[in-house]
Amino acid sequence: MVAQIIDGKLFSRKLRDQVAEHVNALKKENNVTPGLAVVLVGEDPASQVYVRSKGKQTIEAGMNSYEHRLSENTSEEDLLELVNRLNDDNEVHGILVQLPLPEHINEDAVINAIDPVKDVDGFHISNVGLLATGQNSMVPCTPLGCLLMLKDLHGSLSGMDAVIIGRSNIVGKPMAQLLLSESCTVTITHSKTKNLEEMVGRADIIIAAVGRPEMVKGDWIKPGATLIDVGINRVEGNDGGKRLVGDAEFSSCSEIAGAITPVPGGVGPMTIACLLVNTLVACCRKHKLAEPYIIPN
Ligand code: NAD
């Protein structure tokens, strides 16, 4: 193996420690405690796991955690009413509505009902617009985590060729905006892209956010490239049990890449750490206090 393994577990631990230090100082010096409200509708097992770990890590960082678990049958109207109450609640600095929502609820309507200043997922249309125009916004957590790891590894990303595989609103598109802001030359590829392998082969930075197990192979990538694997796919292992793999084939890619994130233990842990960063930022903005330096502009 030649690639440097980018340890997202360790990096996220450091990030969460930094957040906890800031929170401690806010409490002591300003008598303010950041609060994150997480809303879960329904019983989706994966969402329940995420919500539990978000709550646990919020409390570990010294913040207040407010969980709202609603039944699968909750109406859109009732959910919007809860969002409005959280918007008005001064103890709540960040609001996250866990996606996906049940089919009878319009996700866009709910996301856009969140006060943009409290939109710690960064999915509100105002934050999307602010990010696209290079203004101060809430940045979606997963791409923010990817960017922090890239900047930690390379320092400046200016002039690098970045290829993003996947154009979703939560990963691919905001990732492209962030890398553009860092002066990368950005190519977004997707399910209809022709010559995907050839494009990936030109990249200094590859972001794989597809949701297809081990799609990117070692012989696709340029020697020394940095590969950030966002994919989380549950597949059957040789022993018949389940195991997690990314969108890149780790065994072959780690022979060619210069640096690579593993799955699990790469991008995944960074996402919740960045949610805590965003909650802290939202709290500082609300109280007109200096923002922590961990957020790149
Ligand atoms: P999505 O399904 O919304 O988007 C997938 C994208 O991949 C689409 O834009 C599609 O055009 C593209 N695509 C599909 N097949 C392709 C192909 N053959 N070639 C090229 N592009 C193709 O998915 P998403 O929400 O962006 O998530 C992507 C992956 O990242 C999933 O595995 C998801 O579980 C994972 N994820 C991880 C985190 C994390 O915290 N680590 C967060 C979000 C998503």
CSV table of C-alpha atoms and ligand atoms in Angstrom, one decimal:
chain,number,residue,atom,x,y,z
A,1,MET,CA,0.0,0.0,0.0
A,2,VAL,CA,1.4,3.4,-0.9
A,3,ALA,CA,-1.4,5.8,-0.1
A,4,GLN,CA,-1.5,7.8,3.1
A,5,ILE,CA,-4.6,6.9,5.0
A,6,ILE,CA,-6.6,10.0,6.0
A,7,ASP,CA,-7.8,9.2,9.5
A,8,GLY,CA,-11.3,10.8,9.8
A,9,LYS,CA,-11.8,9.3,13.2
A,10,LEU,CA,-8.8,11.0,14.6
A,11,PHE,CA,-9.4,14.3,12.7
A,12,SER,CA,-13.0,14.4,13.9
A,13,ARG,CA,-12.0,13.7,17.5
A,14,LYS,CA,-9.6,16.8,17.3
A,15,LEU,CA,-12.4,18.9,15.7
A,16,ARG,CA,-14.9,17.9,18.4
A,17,ASP,CA,-12.3,18.7,21.1
A,18,GLN,CA,-11.8,22.2,19.5
A,19,VAL,CA,-15.6,22.7,19.5
A,20,ALA,CA,-15.9,21.6,23.1
A,21,GLU,CA,-13.2,24.1,24.1
A,22,HIS,CA,-15.0,26.9,22.3
A,23,VAL,CA,-18.3,25.9,24.0
A,24,ASN,CA,-16.7,25.9,27.4
A,25,ALA,CA,-15.4,29.4,26.8
A,26,LEU,CA,-18.8,30.6,25.5
A,27,LYS,CA,-20.4,29.3,28.7
A,28,LYS,CA,-17.9,30.9,31.0
A,29,GLU,CA,-17.3,34.2,29.3
A,30,ASN,CA,-20.8,34.8,27.7
A,31,ASN,CA,-23.1,32.7,29.7
A,32,VAL,CA,-24.4,31.1,26.5
A,33,THR,CA,-24.8,27.4,25.8
A,34,PRO,CA,-25.3,26.4,22.1
A,35,GLY,CA,-28.3,24.1,21.6
A,36,LEU,CA,-29.1,21.7,18.8
A,37,ALA,CA,-32.6,20.4,18.1
A,38,VAL,CA,-32.9,17.3,16.0
A,39,VAL,CA,-36.2,16.2,14.7
A,40,LEU,CA,-36.8,12.6,13.6
A,41,VAL,CA,-40.1,11.5,12.0
A,42,GLY,CA,-40.8,7.8,11.8
A,43,GLU,CA,-38.8,4.7,12.7
A,44,ASP,CA,-36.1,4.4,10.0
A,45,PRO,CA,-33.4,2.3,11.7
A,46,ALA,CA,-30.4,4.1,10.0
A,47,SER,CA,-31.9,7.5,10.9
A,48,GLN,CA,-32.4,6.4,14.5
A,49,VAL,CA,-28.7,5.4,14.8
A,50,TYR,CA,-27.6,8.8,13.3
A,51,VAL,CA,-29.9,10.8,15.6
A,52,ARG,CA,-28.7,8.9,18.7
A,53,SER,CA,-25.1,9.5,17.8
A,54,LYS,CA,-25.8,13.2,17.0
A,55,GLY,CA,-27.4,13.6,20.4
A,56,LYS,CA,-24.6,11.9,22.3
A,57,GLN,CA,-21.8,13.9,20.6
A,58,THR,CA,-23.7,17.2,21.1
A,59,ILE,CA,-23.9,16.5,24.8
A,60,GLU,CA,-20.2,15.4,24.9
A,61,ALA,CA,-19.3,18.8,23.3
A,62,GLY,CA,-21.0,20.5,26.2
A,63,MET,CA,-24.0,21.7,24.1
A,64,ASN,CA,-27.7,21.3,24.9
A,65,SER,CA,-29.4,18.6,22.8
A,66,TYR,CA,-33.1,18.6,22.2
A,67,GLU,CA,-34.6,15.5,20.5
A,68,HIS,CA,-38.0,15.5,18.9
A,69,ARG,CA,-39.2,12.1,17.9
A,70,LEU,CA,-42.5,12.1,15.9
A,71,SER,CA,-44.6,9.3,14.6
A,72,GLU,CA,-44.5,8.1,11.0
A,73,ASN,CA,-48.0,9.5,10.6
A,74,THR,CA,-47.2,13.1,11.6
A,75,SER,CA,-48.8,15.5,9.2
A,76,GLU,CA,-46.7,18.1,7.3
A,77,GLU,CA,-48.7,20.8,9.1
A,78,ASP,CA,-47.7,19.5,12.6
A,79,LEU,CA,-44.1,19.2,11.5
A,80,LEU,CA,-44.1,22.7,10.2
A,81,GLU,CA,-45.6,23.9,13.4
A,82,LEU,CA,-42.8,22.3,15.4
A,83,VAL,CA,-40.2,23.8,13.1
A,84,ASN,CA,-41.8,27.3,13.7
A,85,ARG,CA,-41.6,26.7,17.5
A,86,LEU,CA,-38.0,25.8,17.3
A,87,ASN,CA,-37.3,28.9,15.1
A,88,ASP,CA,-38.7,31.0,17.9
A,89,ASP,CA,-37.0,29.2,20.7
A,90,ASN,CA,-34.0,31.2,22.0
A,91,GLU,CA,-32.3,28.2,23.5
A,92,VAL,CA,-32.2,26.5,20.1
A,93,HIS,CA,-29.3,27.7,17.8
A,94,GLY,CA,-29.4,24.8,15.3
A,95,ILE,CA,-32.2,22.8,13.9
A,96,LEU,CA,-31.8,19.6,11.9
A,97,VAL,CA,-34.7,17.7,10.5
A,98,GLN,CA,-33.4,14.1,9.8
A,99,LEU,CA,-33.9,13.1,6.2
A,100,PRO,CA,-35.5,11.2,4.5
A,101,LEU,CA,-38.9,12.3,5.6
A,102,PRO,CA,-42.0,10.0,5.1
A,103,GLU,CA,-43.4,10.3,1.5
A,104,HIS,CA,-46.5,12.3,2.5
A,105,ILE,CA,-44.3,15.2,3.7
A,106,ASN,CA,-42.7,17.7,1.3
A,107,GLU,CA,-39.1,17.8,2.2
A,108,ASP,CA,-38.4,21.1,0.5
A,109,ALA,CA,-41.2,22.8,2.3
A,110,VAL,CA,-39.9,21.7,5.6
A,111,ILE,CA,-36.2,22.5,4.9
A,112,ASN,CA,-37.2,26.0,3.7
A,113,ALA,CA,-39.3,26.6,6.8
A,114,ILE,CA,-36.2,26.4,9.0
A,115,ASP,CA,-34.8,29.8,9.9
A,116,PRO,CA,-31.7,30.0,7.6
A,117,VAL,CA,-29.6,31.2,10.6
A,118,LYS,CA,-30.4,27.9,12.4
A,119,ASP,CA,-30.2,25.7,9.3
A,120,VAL,CA,-27.1,23.7,10.5
A,121,ASP,CA,-27.5,21.2,7.6
A,122,GLY,CA,-27.0,24.1,5.1
A,123,PHE,CA,-29.9,22.8,2.9
A,124,HIS,CA,-32.1,25.9,3.1
A,125,ILE,CA,-32.4,27.6,-0.3
A,126,SER,CA,-30.9,30.9,1.2
A,127,ASN,CA,-27.8,29.0,2.4
A,128,VAL,CA,-27.5,27.3,-1.0
A,129,GLY,CA,-27.6,30.7,-2.7
A,130,LEU,CA,-25.1,32.2,-0.3
A,131,LEU,CA,-22.7,29.4,-0.8
A,132,ALA,CA,-23.0,29.6,-4.5
A,133,THR,CA,-22.2,33.3,-4.5
A,134,GLY,CA,-19.3,32.9,-2.0
A,135,GLN,CA,-21.1,34.6,0.9
A,136,ASN,CA,-21.2,33.7,4.5
A,137,SER,CA,-23.5,30.7,4.7
A,138,MET,CA,-24.2,27.5,6.6
A,139,VAL,CA,-22.1,24.9,4.8
A,140,PRO,CA,-23.5,21.3,4.5
A,141,CYS,CA,-21.7,19.1,6.9
A,142,THR,CA,-20.4,16.2,4.7
A,143,PRO,CA,-18.8,18.4,2.1
A,144,LEU,CA,-17.4,20.7,4.8
A,145,GLY,CA,-15.8,17.6,6.5
A,146,CYS,CA,-14.3,16.6,3.1
A,147,LEU,CA,-12.9,20.2,2.6
A,148,LEU,CA,-11.4,20.3,6.1
A,149,MET,CA,-9.6,17.0,5.5
A,150,LEU,CA,-8.3,18.2,2.1
A,151,LYS,CA,-7.0,21.5,3.4
A,152,ASP,CA,-5.4,19.8,6.4
A,153,LEU,CA,-3.6,17.5,3.9
A,154,HIS,CA,-2.6,19.9,1.1
A,155,GLY,CA,-2.8,23.4,2.6
A,156,SER,CA,-3.7,25.4,-0.5
A,157,LEU,CA,-5.9,23.6,-3.1
A,158,SER,CA,-5.5,26.4,-5.6
A,159,GLY,CA,-5.2,25.2,-9.3
A,160,MET,CA,-5.8,21.5,-8.5
A,161,ASP,CA,-8.1,19.5,-10.8
A,162,ALA,CA,-11.0,18.1,-8.8
A,163,VAL,CA,-13.5,15.6,-10.1
A,164,ILE,CA,-16.7,15.0,-8.2
A,165,ILE,CA,-18.6,11.9,-8.9
A,166,GLY,CA,-22.3,12.5,-8.0
A,167,ARG,CA,-24.4,15.7,-8.2
A,168,SER,CA,-26.7,15.4,-5.2
A,169,ASN,CA,-27.8,18.6,-3.3
A,170,ILE,CA,-26.3,17.3,-0.1
A,171,VAL,CA,-22.9,16.2,-1.3
A,172,GLY,CA,-21.9,16.7,-4.9
A,173,LYS,CA,-23.2,20.2,-5.7
A,174,PRO,CA,-22.1,21.9,-2.4
A,175,MET,CA,-18.7,20.1,-2.7
A,176,ALA,CA,-18.3,21.7,-6.1
A,177,GLN,CA,-19.0,25.1,-4.7
A,178,LEU,CA,-16.5,24.7,-1.9
A,179,LEU,CA,-13.8,23.5,-4.2
A,180,LEU,CA,-14.4,26.3,-6.7
A,181,SER,CA,-14.1,28.7,-3.8
A,182,GLU,CA,-10.7,27.2,-3.1
A,183,SER,CA,-9.7,27.9,-6.7
A,184,CYS,CA,-9.8,24.3,-7.9
A,185,THR,CA,-10.8,23.5,-11.5
A,186,VAL,CA,-13.9,21.5,-10.8
A,187,THR,CA,-15.7,18.8,-12.9
A,188,ILE,CA,-19.0,17.4,-11.7
A,189,THR,CA,-19.8,13.9,-13.1
A,190,HIS,CA,-22.9,11.9,-12.7
A,191,SER,CA,-24.9,8.8,-13.9
A,192,LYS,CA,-25.1,10.2,-17.5
A,193,THR,CA,-21.4,11.2,-17.8
A,194,LYS,CA,-19.5,9.8,-20.8
A,195,ASN,CA,-15.9,8.6,-20.3
A,196,LEU,CA,-16.1,8.7,-16.5
A,197,GLU,CA,-12.9,6.8,-16.0
A,198,GLU,CA,-11.0,9.1,-18.3
A,199,MET,CA,-12.2,12.1,-16.4
A,200,VAL,CA,-11.4,10.6,-13.0
A,201,GLY,CA,-7.9,9.7,-14.4
A,202,ARG,CA,-7.1,13.4,-14.8
A,203,ALA,CA,-8.0,14.5,-11.3
A,204,ASP,CA,-5.6,15.5,-8.5
A,205,ILE,CA,-8.6,15.3,-6.1
A,206,ILE,CA,-11.5,12.8,-6.5
A,207,ILE,CA,-14.6,13.0,-4.5
A,208,ALA,CA,-16.7,9.8,-4.8
A,209,ALA,CA,-20.3,10.4,-3.7
A,210,VAL,CA,-22.3,7.9,-5.7
A,211,GLY,CA,-23.7,5.2,-3.4
A,212,ARG,CA,-22.4,2.3,-5.6
A,213,PRO,CA,-20.2,-0.1,-3.7
A,214,GLU,CA,-16.5,-0.1,-4.8
A,215,MET,CA,-17.2,1.5,-8.2
A,216,VAL,CA,-14.0,3.5,-8.5
A,217,LYS,CA,-11.1,1.1,-9.3
A,218,GLY,CA,-7.3,1.7,-8.7
A,219,ASP,CA,-6.6,1.7,-12.4
A,220,TRP,CA,-9.0,4.7,-12.9
A,221,ILE,CA,-6.9,7.1,-10.9
A,222,LYS,CA,-3.8,9.1,-11.4
A,223,PRO,CA,-0.9,8.0,-9.3
A,224,GLY,CA,-0.6,10.2,-6.2
A,225,ALA,CA,-4.2,11.6,-6.5
A,226,THR,CA,-6.2,12.2,-3.3
A,227,LEU,CA,-9.3,10.2,-3.1
A,228,ILE,CA,-12.1,11.2,-0.7
A,229,ASP,CA,-14.7,8.4,-0.5
A,230,VAL,CA,-18.1,9.6,0.8
A,231,GLY,CA,-20.0,6.5,-0.1
A,232,ILE,CA,-21.4,4.3,2.6
A,233,ASN,CA,-22.6,1.0,1.3
A,234,ARG,CA,-23.7,-2.1,3.2
A,235,VAL,CA,-22.6,-5.3,1.4
A,236,GLU,CA,-22.4,-9.0,2.2
A,237,GLY,CA,-19.0,-10.1,3.4
A,238,ASN,CA,-17.3,-13.4,2.7
A,239,ASP,CA,-18.6,-14.8,6.0
A,240,GLY,CA,-22.2,-13.9,5.1
A,241,GLY,CA,-22.3,-11.0,7.5
A,242,LYS,CA,-22.7,-7.3,6.6
A,243,ARG,CA,-19.8,-5.0,6.1
A,244,LEU,CA,-19.5,-1.3,5.1
A,245,VAL,CA,-17.6,-0.3,1.9
A,246,GLY,CA,-17.2,3.0,0.1
A,247,ASP,CA,-17.7,4.0,-3.5
A,248,ALA,CA,-14.0,3.2,-4.2
A,249,GLU,CA,-12.4,-0.2,-4.1
A,250,PHE,CA,-10.0,0.4,-1.2
A,251,SER,CA,-7.6,-2.5,-2.0
A,252,SER,CA,-6.7,-1.3,-5.5
A,253,CYS,CA,-7.1,2.5,-5.0
A,254,SER,CA,-4.8,2.6,-2.0
A,255,GLU,CA,-2.1,1.1,-4.2
A,256,ILE,CA,-2.2,4.1,-6.6
A,257,ALA,CA,-3.6,7.1,-4.7
A,258,GLY,CA,-1.3,9.4,-2.7
A,259,ALA,CA,-3.9,9.7,0.1
A,260,ILE,CA,-7.3,8.0,0.6
A,261,THR,CA,-10.1,8.1,3.2
A,262,PRO,CA,-11.2,4.6,4.4
A,263,VAL,CA,-14.8,3.5,4.8
A,264,PRO,CA,-15.6,3.3,7.7
A,265,GLY,CA,-13.5,5.8,9.6
A,266,GLY,CA,-13.0,8.5,6.9
A,267,VAL,CA,-15.7,11.0,5.9
A,268,GLY,CA,-18.4,9.5,8.1
A,269,PRO,CA,-17.2,10.7,11.5
A,270,MET,CA,-16.4,14.1,10.1
A,271,THR,CA,-20.1,14.8,9.2
A,272,ILE,CA,-21.3,14.9,12.8
A,273,ALA,CA,-18.2,16.8,13.9
A,274,CYS,CA,-19.1,19.5,11.3
A,275,LEU,CA,-22.7,19.5,12.5
A,276,LEU,CA,-21.3,20.5,15.9
A,277,VAL,CA,-19.1,23.1,14.3
A,278,ASN,CA,-22.1,24.6,12.5
A,279,THR,CA,-24.2,24.7,15.7
A,280,LEU,CA,-21.4,26.5,17.4
A,281,VAL,CA,-21.1,29.0,14.4
A,282,ALA,CA,-24.9,29.5,14.5
A,283,CYS,CA,-24.8,30.3,18.2
A,284,CYS,CA,-21.9,32.8,17.7
A,285,ARG,CA,-23.8,34.5,14.9
A,286,LYS,CA,-27.0,34.8,16.9
A,287,HIS,CA,-25.1,36.4,19.8
A,288,LYS,CA,-22.9,38.5,17.6
A,289,LEU,CA,-19.7,36.8,18.9
A,290,ALA,CA,-16.5,36.1,17.1
A,291,GLU,CA,-16.8,32.9,15.1
A,292,PRO,CA,-14.4,30.0,15.7
A,293,TYR,CA,-11.6,29.9,13.2
A,294,ILE,CA,-12.2,26.3,12.2
A,295,ILE,CA,-14.5,27.3,9.4
A,296,PRO,CA,-12.9,28.2,6.0
A,297,ASN,CA,-14.4,31.1,4.2
B,1,NAD,P1,-27.6,10.4,-4.3
B,1,NAD,O1,-28.3,9.1,-4.5
B,1,NAD,O2,-28.5,11.6,-3.9
B,1,NAD,O3,-26.7,10.8,-5.5
B,1,NAD,C1,-25.9,9.9,-6.1
B,1,NAD,C2,-25.3,10.6,-7.3
B,1,NAD,O4,-24.4,9.6,-8.0
B,1,NAD,C3,-26.3,11.1,-8.4
B,1,NAD,O5,-26.0,12.4,-8.6
B,1,NAD,C4,-26.0,10.2,-9.6
B,1,NAD,O6,-26.1,10.9,-10.8
B,1,NAD,C5,-24.6,9.7,-9.4
B,1,NAD,N1,-24.4,8.4,-10.0
B,1,NAD,C6,-25.2,7.3,-9.8
B,1,NAD,N2,-24.7,6.3,-10.6
B,1,NAD,C7,-23.6,6.7,-11.2
B,1,NAD,C8,-22.6,6.2,-12.0
B,1,NAD,N3,-22.7,4.9,-12.4
B,1,NAD,N4,-21.6,7.0,-12.4
B,1,NAD,C9,-21.5,8.2,-12.0
B,1,NAD,N5,-22.4,8.8,-11.2
B,1,NAD,C10,-23.4,8.1,-10.8
B,1,NAD,O7,-26.6,10.1,-3.1
B,1,NAD,P2,-25.9,11.1,-2.0
B,1,NAD,O8,-26.9,11.4,-1.0
B,1,NAD,O9,-25.1,12.1,-2.6
B,1,NAD,O10,-24.9,10.0,-1.3
B,1,NAD,C11,-23.9,9.4,-2.1
B,1,NAD,C12,-23.2,8.4,-1.2
B,1,NAD,O11,-22.6,9.0,-0.1
B,1,NAD,C13,-24.2,7.3,-0.5
B,1,NAD,O12,-23.5,6.1,-0.4
B,1,NAD,C14,-24.5,7.9,0.8
B,1,NAD,O13,-24.8,6.9,1.8
B,1,NAD,C15,-23.1,8.5,1.2
B,1,NAD,N6,-23.2,9.6,2.1
B,1,NAD,C16,-22.4,9.6,3.1
B,1,NAD,C17,-22.4,10.7,4.1
B,1,NAD,C18,-21.4,10.6,5.2
B,1,NAD,O14,-21.6,11.2,6.2
B,1,NAD,N7,-20.3,10.0,5.0
B,1,NAD,C19,-23.3,11.7,3.9
B,1,NAD,C20,-24.1,11.7,2.8
B,1,NAD,C21,-24.1,10.7,1.9
